[in-house]
Coordinates of C-alpha atoms in Angstrom, one line a residue:
M11 CA 97.0 114.7 87.7
L12 CA 99.8 116.4 85.7
S13 CA 98.5 118.7 83.0
N14 CA 99.5 122.1 81.5
T15 CA 96.2 122.7 80.3
V16 CA 93.7 121.7 82.7
E17 CA 92.1 124.7 84.6
L18 CA 91.3 124.9 88.5
V19 CA 87.6 125.3 88.0
N20 CA 87.6 122.0 85.9
I21 CA 89.2 120.2 88.8
F22 CA 86.7 121.7 91.4
W23 CA 83.7 120.7 89.4
G24 CA 85.1 117.1 89.1
L25 CA 85.3 117.2 93.0
Y26 CA 81.8 118.3 93.1
Y27 CA 80.8 115.4 90.8
W28 CA 82.6 112.9 93.0
L29 CA 80.9 114.4 96.2
D30 CA 77.7 114.0 94.4
Q31 CA 78.5 110.4 93.7
N32 CA 79.8 109.7 97.2
P33 CA 77.6 112.1 99.6
T34 CA 78.8 110.6 102.7
E35 CA 82.6 111.4 102.0
T36 CA 84.7 114.5 102.5
V37 CA 87.7 116.0 100.6
L38 CA 90.5 118.0 102.0
V39 CA 91.7 120.3 99.1
S40 CA 95.2 121.6 99.6
V41 CA 96.0 124.5 97.3
K42 CA 99.4 126.2 96.9
V43 CA 101.3 128.1 94.1
D44 CA 104.0 126.2 92.3
N45 CA 106.3 127.8 89.6
G46 CA 104.8 131.2 89.7
N47 CA 103.7 134.2 91.8
N48 CA 100.8 134.4 94.3
T49 CA 99.3 137.4 92.7
A50 CA 96.3 139.6 93.7
A51 CA 94.4 138.2 90.6
L52 CA 95.0 134.7 91.5
Q53 CA 94.1 135.1 95.1
Q54 CA 90.7 136.7 94.0
Q55 CA 90.2 134.0 91.3
I56 CA 90.6 131.2 93.8
Y57 CA 88.4 132.8 96.3
N58 CA 85.8 133.5 93.9
L59 CA 85.8 129.9 92.6
M60 CA 85.1 128.6 96.1
N61 CA 82.6 131.3 97.0
G62 CA 80.4 131.6 93.8
P63 CA 76.5 131.0 94.6
E64 CA 76.1 127.8 92.8
V65 CA 79.2 126.1 94.5
S66 CA 79.6 127.6 97.9
D67 CA 77.4 124.8 99.5
Y68 CA 80.3 122.3 98.5
W69 CA 82.8 124.1 100.7
V70 CA 83.3 124.2 104.5
H71 CA 83.5 128.0 105.4
N72 CA 84.6 128.0 108.9
T73 CA 88.4 128.5 109.7
T74 CA 88.7 125.5 112.0
L75 CA 89.0 121.8 111.2
P76 CA 85.2 120.8 111.5
T77 CA 83.8 117.2 112.6
L78 CA 83.5 114.9 109.8
G79 CA 79.6 114.7 110.3
A80 CA 79.5 118.5 109.5
A81 CA 81.8 118.1 106.5
R82 CA 80.2 115.4 104.7
H83 CA 79.5 116.0 101.0
K84 CA 81.9 119.1 101.4
L85 CA 85.2 120.2 100.4
I86 CA 87.5 121.4 103.2
P87 CA 90.2 124.0 101.6
V88 CA 93.4 124.1 103.0
F89 CA 95.4 127.1 101.8
R90 CA 99.2 126.9 101.5
L91 CA 99.0 130.2 99.7
Y92 CA 98.1 133.6 101.4
L93 CA 94.9 135.3 100.6
N94 CA 95.2 138.8 101.3
P95 CA 92.0 140.5 102.4
D96 CA 93.1 143.7 100.7
N97 CA 93.2 142.0 97.2
I98 CA 89.5 140.4 97.7
P99 CA 86.3 142.8 97.7
N100 CA 84.0 141.5 100.5
F101 CA 86.5 139.1 101.8
R102 CA 85.4 136.8 104.6
P103 CA 87.9 134.3 106.1
F104 CA 87.4 130.7 105.7
G105 CA 89.2 127.3 105.3
I106 CA 92.4 126.1 107.0
N107 CA 95.0 128.8 106.5
V108 CA 98.6 127.5 106.8
P109 CA 100.4 129.7 104.2
F110 CA 103.4 130.5 106.9
G111 CA 105.3 128.1 108.7
W112 CA 105.1 125.2 106.2
R113 CA 108.9 124.1 106.4
D114 CA 110.4 122.7 103.2
N115 CA 111.7 119.1 103.2
N116 CA 111.2 118.8 106.9
P117 CA 110.4 115.5 108.9
S118 CA 108.7 117.0 111.9
F119 CA 106.9 120.4 112.4
S120 CA 103.8 122.0 113.5
I121 CA 101.7 125.2 112.4
D122 CA 99.1 126.9 114.8
Y123 CA 96.3 128.0 112.5
A124 CA 93.3 129.0 114.5
Y125 CA 92.9 131.4 117.3
D126 CA 90.2 132.8 119.6
W127 CA 89.6 136.5 120.0
N128 CA 92.4 136.6 122.8
G129 CA 95.0 135.2 120.7
N130 CA 95.0 131.8 122.2
V131 CA 95.5 128.8 120.0
L132 CA 92.3 126.7 119.1
Q133 CA 93.9 124.2 116.8
T134 CA 97.3 122.9 115.5
V135 CA 98.4 120.8 112.6
F136 CA 101.6 118.6 113.0
I137 CA 103.2 117.7 109.8
E138 CA 105.8 115.3 108.3
D139 CA 106.9 116.3 104.9
L140 CA 110.5 115.0 104.1
Y141 CA 110.0 114.4 100.6
N142 CA 113.6 114.5 99.1
L143 CA 115.7 111.9 101.0
E144 CA 118.8 112.3 98.9
T145 CA 120.7 114.0 101.8
S146 CA 118.7 112.9 104.8
S147 CA 119.2 109.2 104.3
G148 CA 123.2 109.6 104.7
S149 CA 123.4 107.5 101.5
N150 CA 122.4 107.8 97.9
T151 CA 120.9 104.4 97.4
G152 CA 117.2 103.7 97.1
E153 CA 117.2 101.3 99.9
A154 CA 118.6 103.8 102.3
A155 CA 116.1 106.5 101.2
V156 CA 113.1 104.2 101.8
R157 CA 114.5 103.2 105.1
R158 CA 114.8 106.9 106.3
K159 CA 111.3 107.6 105.1
V160 CA 109.8 104.7 107.0
E161 CA 111.7 106.0 110.0
V162 CA 110.4 109.5 109.9
L163 CA 106.9 108.6 109.0
T164 CA 106.6 106.0 111.7
A165 CA 108.0 108.5 114.4
H166 CA 105.2 110.9 113.2
L167 CA 102.5 108.2 113.4
N168 CA 103.7 107.2 116.7
S169 CA 103.3 110.8 118.1
S170 CA 99.8 111.0 116.3
A171 CA 98.8 107.6 118.0
A172 CA 100.1 108.7 121.3
T173 CA 98.1 111.9 121.2
G174 CA 95.0 110.3 120.2
F175 CA 91.9 111.9 118.8
E176 CA 89.6 111.8 121.6
Q177 CA 92.3 113.0 124.0
N178 CA 92.8 116.2 122.1
R179 CA 90.5 117.3 119.4
N180 CA 92.5 120.5 118.7
K181 CA 95.4 118.6 117.1
W182 CA 95.5 116.8 113.6
Y183 CA 98.4 115.3 112.0
I184 CA 99.4 115.0 108.2
G185 CA 102.0 112.6 107.3
F186 CA 103.4 112.0 103.7
A187 CA 104.4 108.4 102.8
S188 CA 105.6 109.9 99.3
G189 CA 108.9 111.3 98.2
Y190 CA 112.0 110.6 96.0
S191 CA 115.7 110.7 96.7
G192 CA 117.5 113.1 94.0
I193 CA 117.7 111.8 90.5
L194 CA 118.3 108.2 91.5
T195 CA 115.1 107.1 93.1
T196 CA 111.8 108.1 91.6
P197 CA 108.5 108.5 93.6
E198 CA 107.2 105.2 92.3
Q199 CA 110.6 103.4 93.3
L200 CA 110.4 105.0 96.8
A201 CA 106.7 103.8 97.1
T202 CA 106.8 100.3 95.4
G203 CA 110.3 99.3 95.7
I204 CA 113.4 98.9 93.7
S205 CA 114.1 96.0 91.2
I206 CA 117.7 96.2 91.1
P207 CA 119.0 95.3 93.5
P208 CA 115.5 94.0 94.7
S209 CA 114.2 95.9 97.9
P210 CA 110.8 96.8 99.0
G211 CA 109.3 100.2 99.1
V212 CA 107.7 102.5 101.7
N213 CA 104.2 101.1 101.1
A214 CA 105.2 97.5 101.6
L215 CA 107.2 98.2 104.7
L216 CA 104.6 100.3 106.3
L217 CA 102.0 97.5 106.3
P218 CA 103.5 95.6 109.3
Y219 CA 103.5 98.7 111.3
L220 CA 99.7 99.5 110.3
R221 CA 98.8 96.1 111.1
A222 CA 100.5 96.1 114.4
N223 CA 98.7 99.5 115.4
R224 CA 95.3 98.6 114.3
A225 CA 92.7 101.2 115.4
A226 CA 95.4 103.7 116.3
Y227 CA 94.8 107.5 115.4
F228 CA 97.2 108.2 112.5
G229 CA 95.4 111.5 111.2
V230 CA 95.9 111.8 107.5
I231 CA 98.5 109.6 105.7
L232 CA 99.2 110.7 102.0
F233 CA 100.4 107.5 99.8
D234 CA 101.9 107.6 96.6
F235 CA 100.9 104.5 94.1
I236 CA 98.7 103.1 96.8
G237 CA 97.0 101.0 94.1
S238 CA 100.1 99.0 93.8
D239 CA 98.9 97.1 97.0
Q240 CA 95.3 96.9 98.1
R241 CA 96.1 95.9 101.5
L242 CA 97.2 99.4 102.5
I243 CA 93.7 100.7 102.6
N244 CA 92.4 98.3 104.7
A245 CA 95.4 98.3 107.0
T246 CA 95.4 102.1 107.4
L247 CA 91.7 102.1 108.2
G248 CA 92.2 99.3 110.8
W249 CA 90.0 96.9 108.8
E250 CA 90.9 93.2 108.4
T251 CA 93.5 93.1 105.7
S252 CA 92.2 89.7 104.6
W253 CA 88.9 91.2 103.4
G254 CA 90.5 92.6 100.2
A255 CA 89.6 95.7 98.3
S256 CA 88.5 96.8 95.0
T257 CA 91.0 97.8 92.5
I258 CA 92.3 101.4 93.0
H259 CA 93.4 103.6 90.0
L260 CA 94.3 106.9 92.0
A261 CA 98.1 107.4 92.1
H262 CA 98.2 109.6 95.2
F263 CA 95.5 110.3 97.9
A264 CA 95.3 109.9 101.7
L265 CA 93.3 108.0 104.1
F266 CA 91.8 109.1 107.4
V267 CA 89.3 107.4 109.7
P268 CA 86.7 107.6 108.6
L269 CA 87.6 107.8 104.9
L270 CA 88.8 111.1 103.9
V271 CA 90.4 111.9 100.4
F272 CA 93.1 114.6 100.3
V273 CA 93.9 116.3 97.1
T274 CA 96.8 118.6 96.7
L275 CA 96.7 121.3 93.9
F276 CA 99.7 123.0 92.6
V277 CA 98.7 126.1 90.9
N278 CA 100.8 127.7 88.0
S279 CA 100.3 131.3 88.1

């Protein structure tokens, strides 16, 4: 959703409505400030929007990643902005807090975000977020950008699969299949392919990998224009890709096993 007028409260109520219609599902809500300052007023507004008496039950309030069973019919906040307790009266920590250490345009990094009382790490998130392929691909062609994106994403997914969910529940993974390359390759072209000269996009090239690694633990994968190929959903979930899928009209969301929708909100302060 791109809008200069929609308010954050309206987006949240849209998510509440969606959860009411899909009560077995969970939504990861990533919030960061874009084109503005993380002011005290903004921090308090976001905190209050998530903790009001009429909506607080929609949110997961612990500071570690919950099990899916505990998070059904709830939103899991992922804060990429810092909520300063000094700016928020009666502040109580909650959500996945990763405001520090998120490296810009980076293919592989991790953030420790939950600790016990002795300072020992409880949970770590591993992230692939290489979104501008212009310099990383070594070429300014769209085909090279797609190839580089598939390379870094599959390396990330291989690491996730090697860890496995059951082997270590204190690690989780987020990988972005989305991106662009300077001004020459748009996000849609990177995702769905380039017409001149014809070459496939990231989505099509990921299909063989996902099929070959069926039932592997991938964590969260964020796709752009996933509706361009309905087989992606089943392949990511490890289902038989021949089963088909209903038409998807969302441009950018993520899949987790079981199904998890990931929404990123860029707040203009």
